[in-house]
Every structure is written in C-alpha cells, then in structure tokens.
XYZ file of C-alpha atoms in Angstrom:
265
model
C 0.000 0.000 0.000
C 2.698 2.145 1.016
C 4.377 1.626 -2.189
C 1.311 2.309 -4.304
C 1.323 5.922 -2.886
C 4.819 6.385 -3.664
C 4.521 5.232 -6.626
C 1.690 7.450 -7.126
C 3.335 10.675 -5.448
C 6.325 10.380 -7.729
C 4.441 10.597 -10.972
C 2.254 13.085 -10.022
C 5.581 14.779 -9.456
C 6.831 14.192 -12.901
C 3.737 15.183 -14.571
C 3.779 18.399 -12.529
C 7.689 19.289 -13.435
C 7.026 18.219 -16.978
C 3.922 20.886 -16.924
C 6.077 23.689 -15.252
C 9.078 22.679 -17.823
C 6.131 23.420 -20.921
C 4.647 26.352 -18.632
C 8.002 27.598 -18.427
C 8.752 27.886 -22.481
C 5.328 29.114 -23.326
C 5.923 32.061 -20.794
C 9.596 32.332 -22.497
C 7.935 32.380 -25.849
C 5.262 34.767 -24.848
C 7.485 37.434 -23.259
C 9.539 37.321 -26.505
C 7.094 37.608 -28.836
C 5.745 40.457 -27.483
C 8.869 42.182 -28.299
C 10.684 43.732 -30.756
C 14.618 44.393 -31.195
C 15.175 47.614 -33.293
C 18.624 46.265 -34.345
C 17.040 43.420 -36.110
C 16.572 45.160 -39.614
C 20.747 45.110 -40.091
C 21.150 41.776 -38.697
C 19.000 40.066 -40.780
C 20.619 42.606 -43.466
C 24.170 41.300 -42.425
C 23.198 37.899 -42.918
C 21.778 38.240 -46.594
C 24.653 39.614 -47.358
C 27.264 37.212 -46.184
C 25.067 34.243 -47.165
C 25.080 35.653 -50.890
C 28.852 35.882 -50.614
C 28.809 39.659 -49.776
C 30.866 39.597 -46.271
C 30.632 43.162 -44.961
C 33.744 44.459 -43.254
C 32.764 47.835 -43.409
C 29.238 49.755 -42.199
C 27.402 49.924 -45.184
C 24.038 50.023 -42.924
C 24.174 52.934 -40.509
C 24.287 56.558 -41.756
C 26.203 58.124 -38.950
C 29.185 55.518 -39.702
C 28.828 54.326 -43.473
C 31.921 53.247 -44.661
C 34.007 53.087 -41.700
C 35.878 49.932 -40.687
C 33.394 47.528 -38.872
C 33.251 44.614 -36.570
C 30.142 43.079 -36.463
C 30.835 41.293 -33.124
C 27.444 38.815 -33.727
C 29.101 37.651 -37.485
C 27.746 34.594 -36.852
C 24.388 34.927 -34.544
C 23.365 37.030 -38.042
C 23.782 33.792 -40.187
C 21.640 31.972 -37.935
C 19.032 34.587 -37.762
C 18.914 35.213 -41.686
C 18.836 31.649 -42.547
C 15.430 30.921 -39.948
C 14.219 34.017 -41.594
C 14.559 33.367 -44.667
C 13.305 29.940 -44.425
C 10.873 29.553 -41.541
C 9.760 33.456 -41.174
C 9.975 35.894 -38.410
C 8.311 33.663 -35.589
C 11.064 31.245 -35.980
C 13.494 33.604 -34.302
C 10.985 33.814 -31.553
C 11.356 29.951 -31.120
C 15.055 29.479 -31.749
C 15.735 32.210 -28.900
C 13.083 30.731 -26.379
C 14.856 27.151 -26.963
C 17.987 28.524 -25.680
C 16.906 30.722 -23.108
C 14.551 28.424 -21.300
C 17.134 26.091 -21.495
C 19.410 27.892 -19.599
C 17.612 29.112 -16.962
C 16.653 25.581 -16.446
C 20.271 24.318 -16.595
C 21.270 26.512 -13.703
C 19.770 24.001 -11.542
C 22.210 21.505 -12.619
C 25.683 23.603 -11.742
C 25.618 23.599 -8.208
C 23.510 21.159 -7.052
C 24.619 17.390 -6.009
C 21.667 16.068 -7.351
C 21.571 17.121 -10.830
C 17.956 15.865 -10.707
C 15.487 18.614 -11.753
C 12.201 19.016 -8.770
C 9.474 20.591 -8.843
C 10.555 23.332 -6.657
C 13.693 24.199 -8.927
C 11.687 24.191 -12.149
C 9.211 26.403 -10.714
C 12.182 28.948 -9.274
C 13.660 28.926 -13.028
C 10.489 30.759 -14.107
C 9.967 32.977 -11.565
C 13.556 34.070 -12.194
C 13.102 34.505 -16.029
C 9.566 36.495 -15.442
C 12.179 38.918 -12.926
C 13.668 39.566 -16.081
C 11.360 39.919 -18.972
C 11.687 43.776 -18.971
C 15.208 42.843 -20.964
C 13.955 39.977 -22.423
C 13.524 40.543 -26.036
C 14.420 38.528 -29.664
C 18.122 39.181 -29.851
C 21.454 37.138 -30.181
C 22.321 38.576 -26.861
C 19.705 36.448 -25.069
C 21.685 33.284 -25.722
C 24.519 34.889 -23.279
C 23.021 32.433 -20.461
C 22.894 29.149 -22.140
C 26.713 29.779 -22.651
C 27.474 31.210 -19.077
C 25.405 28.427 -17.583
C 27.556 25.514 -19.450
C 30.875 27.373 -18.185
C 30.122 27.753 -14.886
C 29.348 23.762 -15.450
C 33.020 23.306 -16.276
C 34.212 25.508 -13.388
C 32.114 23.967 -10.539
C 33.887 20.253 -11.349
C 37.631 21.694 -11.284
C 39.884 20.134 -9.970
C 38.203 16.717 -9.825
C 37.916 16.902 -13.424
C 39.351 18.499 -16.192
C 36.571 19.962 -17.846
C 38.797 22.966 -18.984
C 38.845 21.660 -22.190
C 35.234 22.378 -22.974
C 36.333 25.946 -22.822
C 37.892 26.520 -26.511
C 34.493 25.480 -27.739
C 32.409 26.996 -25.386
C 33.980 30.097 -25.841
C 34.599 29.475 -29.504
C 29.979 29.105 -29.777
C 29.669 31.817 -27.803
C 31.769 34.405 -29.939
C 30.003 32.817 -32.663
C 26.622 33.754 -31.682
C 27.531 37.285 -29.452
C 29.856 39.498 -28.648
C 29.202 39.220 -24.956
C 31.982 36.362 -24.926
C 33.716 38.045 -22.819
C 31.810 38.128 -19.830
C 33.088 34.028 -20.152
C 36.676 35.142 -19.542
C 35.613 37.697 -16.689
C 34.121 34.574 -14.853
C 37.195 32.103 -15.124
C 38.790 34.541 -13.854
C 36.995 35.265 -10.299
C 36.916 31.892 -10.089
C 40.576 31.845 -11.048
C 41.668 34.923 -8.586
C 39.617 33.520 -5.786
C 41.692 30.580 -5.685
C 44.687 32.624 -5.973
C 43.855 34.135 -3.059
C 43.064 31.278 -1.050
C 46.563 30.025 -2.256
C 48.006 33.180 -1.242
C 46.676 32.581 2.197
C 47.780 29.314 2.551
C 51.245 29.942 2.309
C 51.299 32.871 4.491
C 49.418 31.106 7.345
C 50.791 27.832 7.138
C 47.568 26.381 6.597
C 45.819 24.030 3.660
C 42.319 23.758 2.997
C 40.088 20.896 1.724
C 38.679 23.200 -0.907
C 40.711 25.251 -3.797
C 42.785 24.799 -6.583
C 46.773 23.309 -6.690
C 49.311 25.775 -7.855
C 49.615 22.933 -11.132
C 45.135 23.599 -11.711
C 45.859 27.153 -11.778
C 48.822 27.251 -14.080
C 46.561 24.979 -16.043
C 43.715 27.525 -16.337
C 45.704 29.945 -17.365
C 47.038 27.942 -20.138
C 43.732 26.495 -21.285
C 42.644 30.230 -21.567
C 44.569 31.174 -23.694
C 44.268 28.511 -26.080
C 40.507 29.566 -25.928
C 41.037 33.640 -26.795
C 44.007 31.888 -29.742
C 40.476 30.290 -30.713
C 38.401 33.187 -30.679
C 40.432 34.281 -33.139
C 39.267 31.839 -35.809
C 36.315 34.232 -37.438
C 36.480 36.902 -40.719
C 37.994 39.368 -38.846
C 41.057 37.617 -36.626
C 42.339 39.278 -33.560
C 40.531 42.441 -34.256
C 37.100 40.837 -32.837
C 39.001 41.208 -29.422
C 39.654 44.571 -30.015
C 36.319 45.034 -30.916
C 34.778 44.458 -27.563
C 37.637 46.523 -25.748
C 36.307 49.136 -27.378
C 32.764 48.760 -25.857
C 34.286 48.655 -22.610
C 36.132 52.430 -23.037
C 33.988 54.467 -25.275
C 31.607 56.524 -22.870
C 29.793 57.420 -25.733
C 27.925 54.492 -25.642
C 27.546 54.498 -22.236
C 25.972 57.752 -22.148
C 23.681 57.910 -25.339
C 22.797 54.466 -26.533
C 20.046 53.161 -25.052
C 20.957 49.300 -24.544
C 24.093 50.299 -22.591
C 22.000 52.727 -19.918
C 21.464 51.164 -16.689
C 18.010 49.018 -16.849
C-alpha cells in the first residue's frame, strides 16, 4: 500500500515538473514575442549579405558611420538569424531564442547542485527568475549569453576533480560565434581563477591548507587552457581584431551615455 502511494506521489511529481518545464517555455515564448529588437533590420541585413557571398567588413548600414571599418561582433548569430528568416519566417526567431533561453535558466539548476535531478521546486524557481527579467527579455542574439554562461560555470564547478577545462575553446569558440558578450566568459574564469589565488596566497602565508581550492599545477593549467581559448576566438572573418572590438565597448563613454541598450536598466 505504502508503495502504491509512492509510486503514485512520484508521478504526479513528474507530470507536474514536466507541466512547469512546458509552462516555463510558453511564458519564455510569450514574453519574446511580445517584443521587438530595433537592431534586427541590419542583422538580418548582415546575414543576406554574407550568405550571398557579400561579407561586410565595413558599415554599409548605418548613416552616422557608413563606410568606416566595422566589426560586427554577432558575425555569426546574423547567419543563424537570416537563414530561420529566410526559411521559416519571423516567428522562428521567436522559437530558436526561447529554446535557448529556457534552457538555460533551467540548466542553472544543474551547476551547483549534487543532485543534478530537476524538482518541482527548482523548475518552478527557473520561471519565476526569467519572469524577474522579462523587462530585458527581447528577440536578440544577446539572449543566448546564459545558455553559454550556464555551461561554463558547469566546467568551473567540477575543477579540480575533473578536467573539464577543455570544454572551454568550444564553449567560448559558440559563444563568440553567436555574441559578442563572450567576454563576460573570460571575466568569470577569472573570479573563479583569482579567488583561488587568493586562497593560495593565504595558505602559504598562514601555514595552513584547505580541503577546498585549486593546486598551484590547476591554476597554471587555467591559465594555459585560456589562452588557447582567446588563440580560438580568433578563428572568425575578422582575426584578432574581434578582441579589439569588444575593448572598445568597454572604453567608449559614448555608448555608455547615449545608446540606449548600454544605460542602466
């Protein structure tokens, strides 16, 4: 009898997730297609063009800049977008996005947690976290940041016991495919990378070792397996300028002050 109601309790418990994993997309979808990027025009431009053999390297699309050197920083994430376009029609983008959006606020749950299993509880949290954020939710290649962060911080949680380091080339490699917001990958090694620094640091001044942390050998490691991924983030149209590229978001105040995606939210 007892067993019966288990039984009985646990699907009702997989029905439920399963219903909150659907619930959770359809919101995803929803919030997105209410939306509209006003960048999408030249993307989907971008992409006609370089899928018709027409690579742009400079801005043949925005008056105040036409004909100046360019970096398009989402190359790649404008392929993809032209060619579901072109093909499948505006609502597709809509989809493709949700897929990898949903996805990674659902994968979150699997990074830190010992179970990997996902409840009921954590399912539900996922969407309440992406409805926090729907106000900068919208159909752009920016939104598949997450699904990228989410699988690095993957790799990062299981060092040392593993040497999932060597996901990073191709992780990082997607990412700067898709978006130029790549960078934010390297930014997080690196916390993680400096906080065990620190922790070593601390070690050998108090004569003490810790359970937790990184060897001296992991760290060296790191650094080495990071830059074999920014060597591979050169492999796109426009080499080691794409890192330049996104240095230059980081120090021109113009954008900071006057565009409107860069203004605090």
């Amino acid at each position: 009898m007892v067993s019966f109601f288990d039984n009985k309790t646990i699907r009702i418990k997989k029905i439920l997730s399963i219903a909150l994993i659907i619930f959770g997309f359809y919101i995803t979808l929803s919030i997105l297609s209410n939306t509209f990027d006003g960048d999408l025009g030249w993307h989907l431009r971008f992409g006609q063009d370089a899928w018709n053999n027409n690579f742009q390297y400079t801005d043949n699309y925005t008056w105040g800049y036409l004909g100046n050197n360019w970096i398009n920083h989402e190359w790649g994430g404008d392929l993809v977008f032209w060619f579901l376009y072109n093909n499948f029609g505006y609502f597709s983008l809509n989809i493709f996005i949700a897929i990898f959006l949903w996805t990674g606020f659902l994968s979150i749950n699997k990074v830190f947690r010992t179970n990997s299993r996902l409840t009921t509880a954590s399912i539900l949290i996922s969407v309440l976290a992406l409805i926090s954020v729907k106000f900068i939710t919208v159909t752009r290649l920016a939104m598949l940041g997450p699904i990228f962060l989410v699988w690095l911080l993957w790799t990062l949680e299981r060092i040392p016991d593993k040497k999932t380091y060597c996901w990073w080339p191709l992780i990082l490699w997607l990412w700067s495919f898709f978006h130029g917001s790549w960078i934010l990958g390297f930014i997080v090694i690196n916390i993680y990378l400096v906080g065990n620094l620190i922790i070593k640091i601390f070690e050998h001044k108090n004569n003490k070792t810790f359970n937790y942390g990184w060897s001296w050998i992991t760290i060296r490691t790191t650094i080495i397996w990071q830059i074999i991924s920014g060597s591979a983030i050169m492999i796109n149209p426009y080499g080691y300028k794409i890192w330049m590229e996104v240095f230059r978001y980081f120090g021109n105040n113009f954008y900071k002050l006057h565009i409107t995606e860069w203004l605090a939210s």
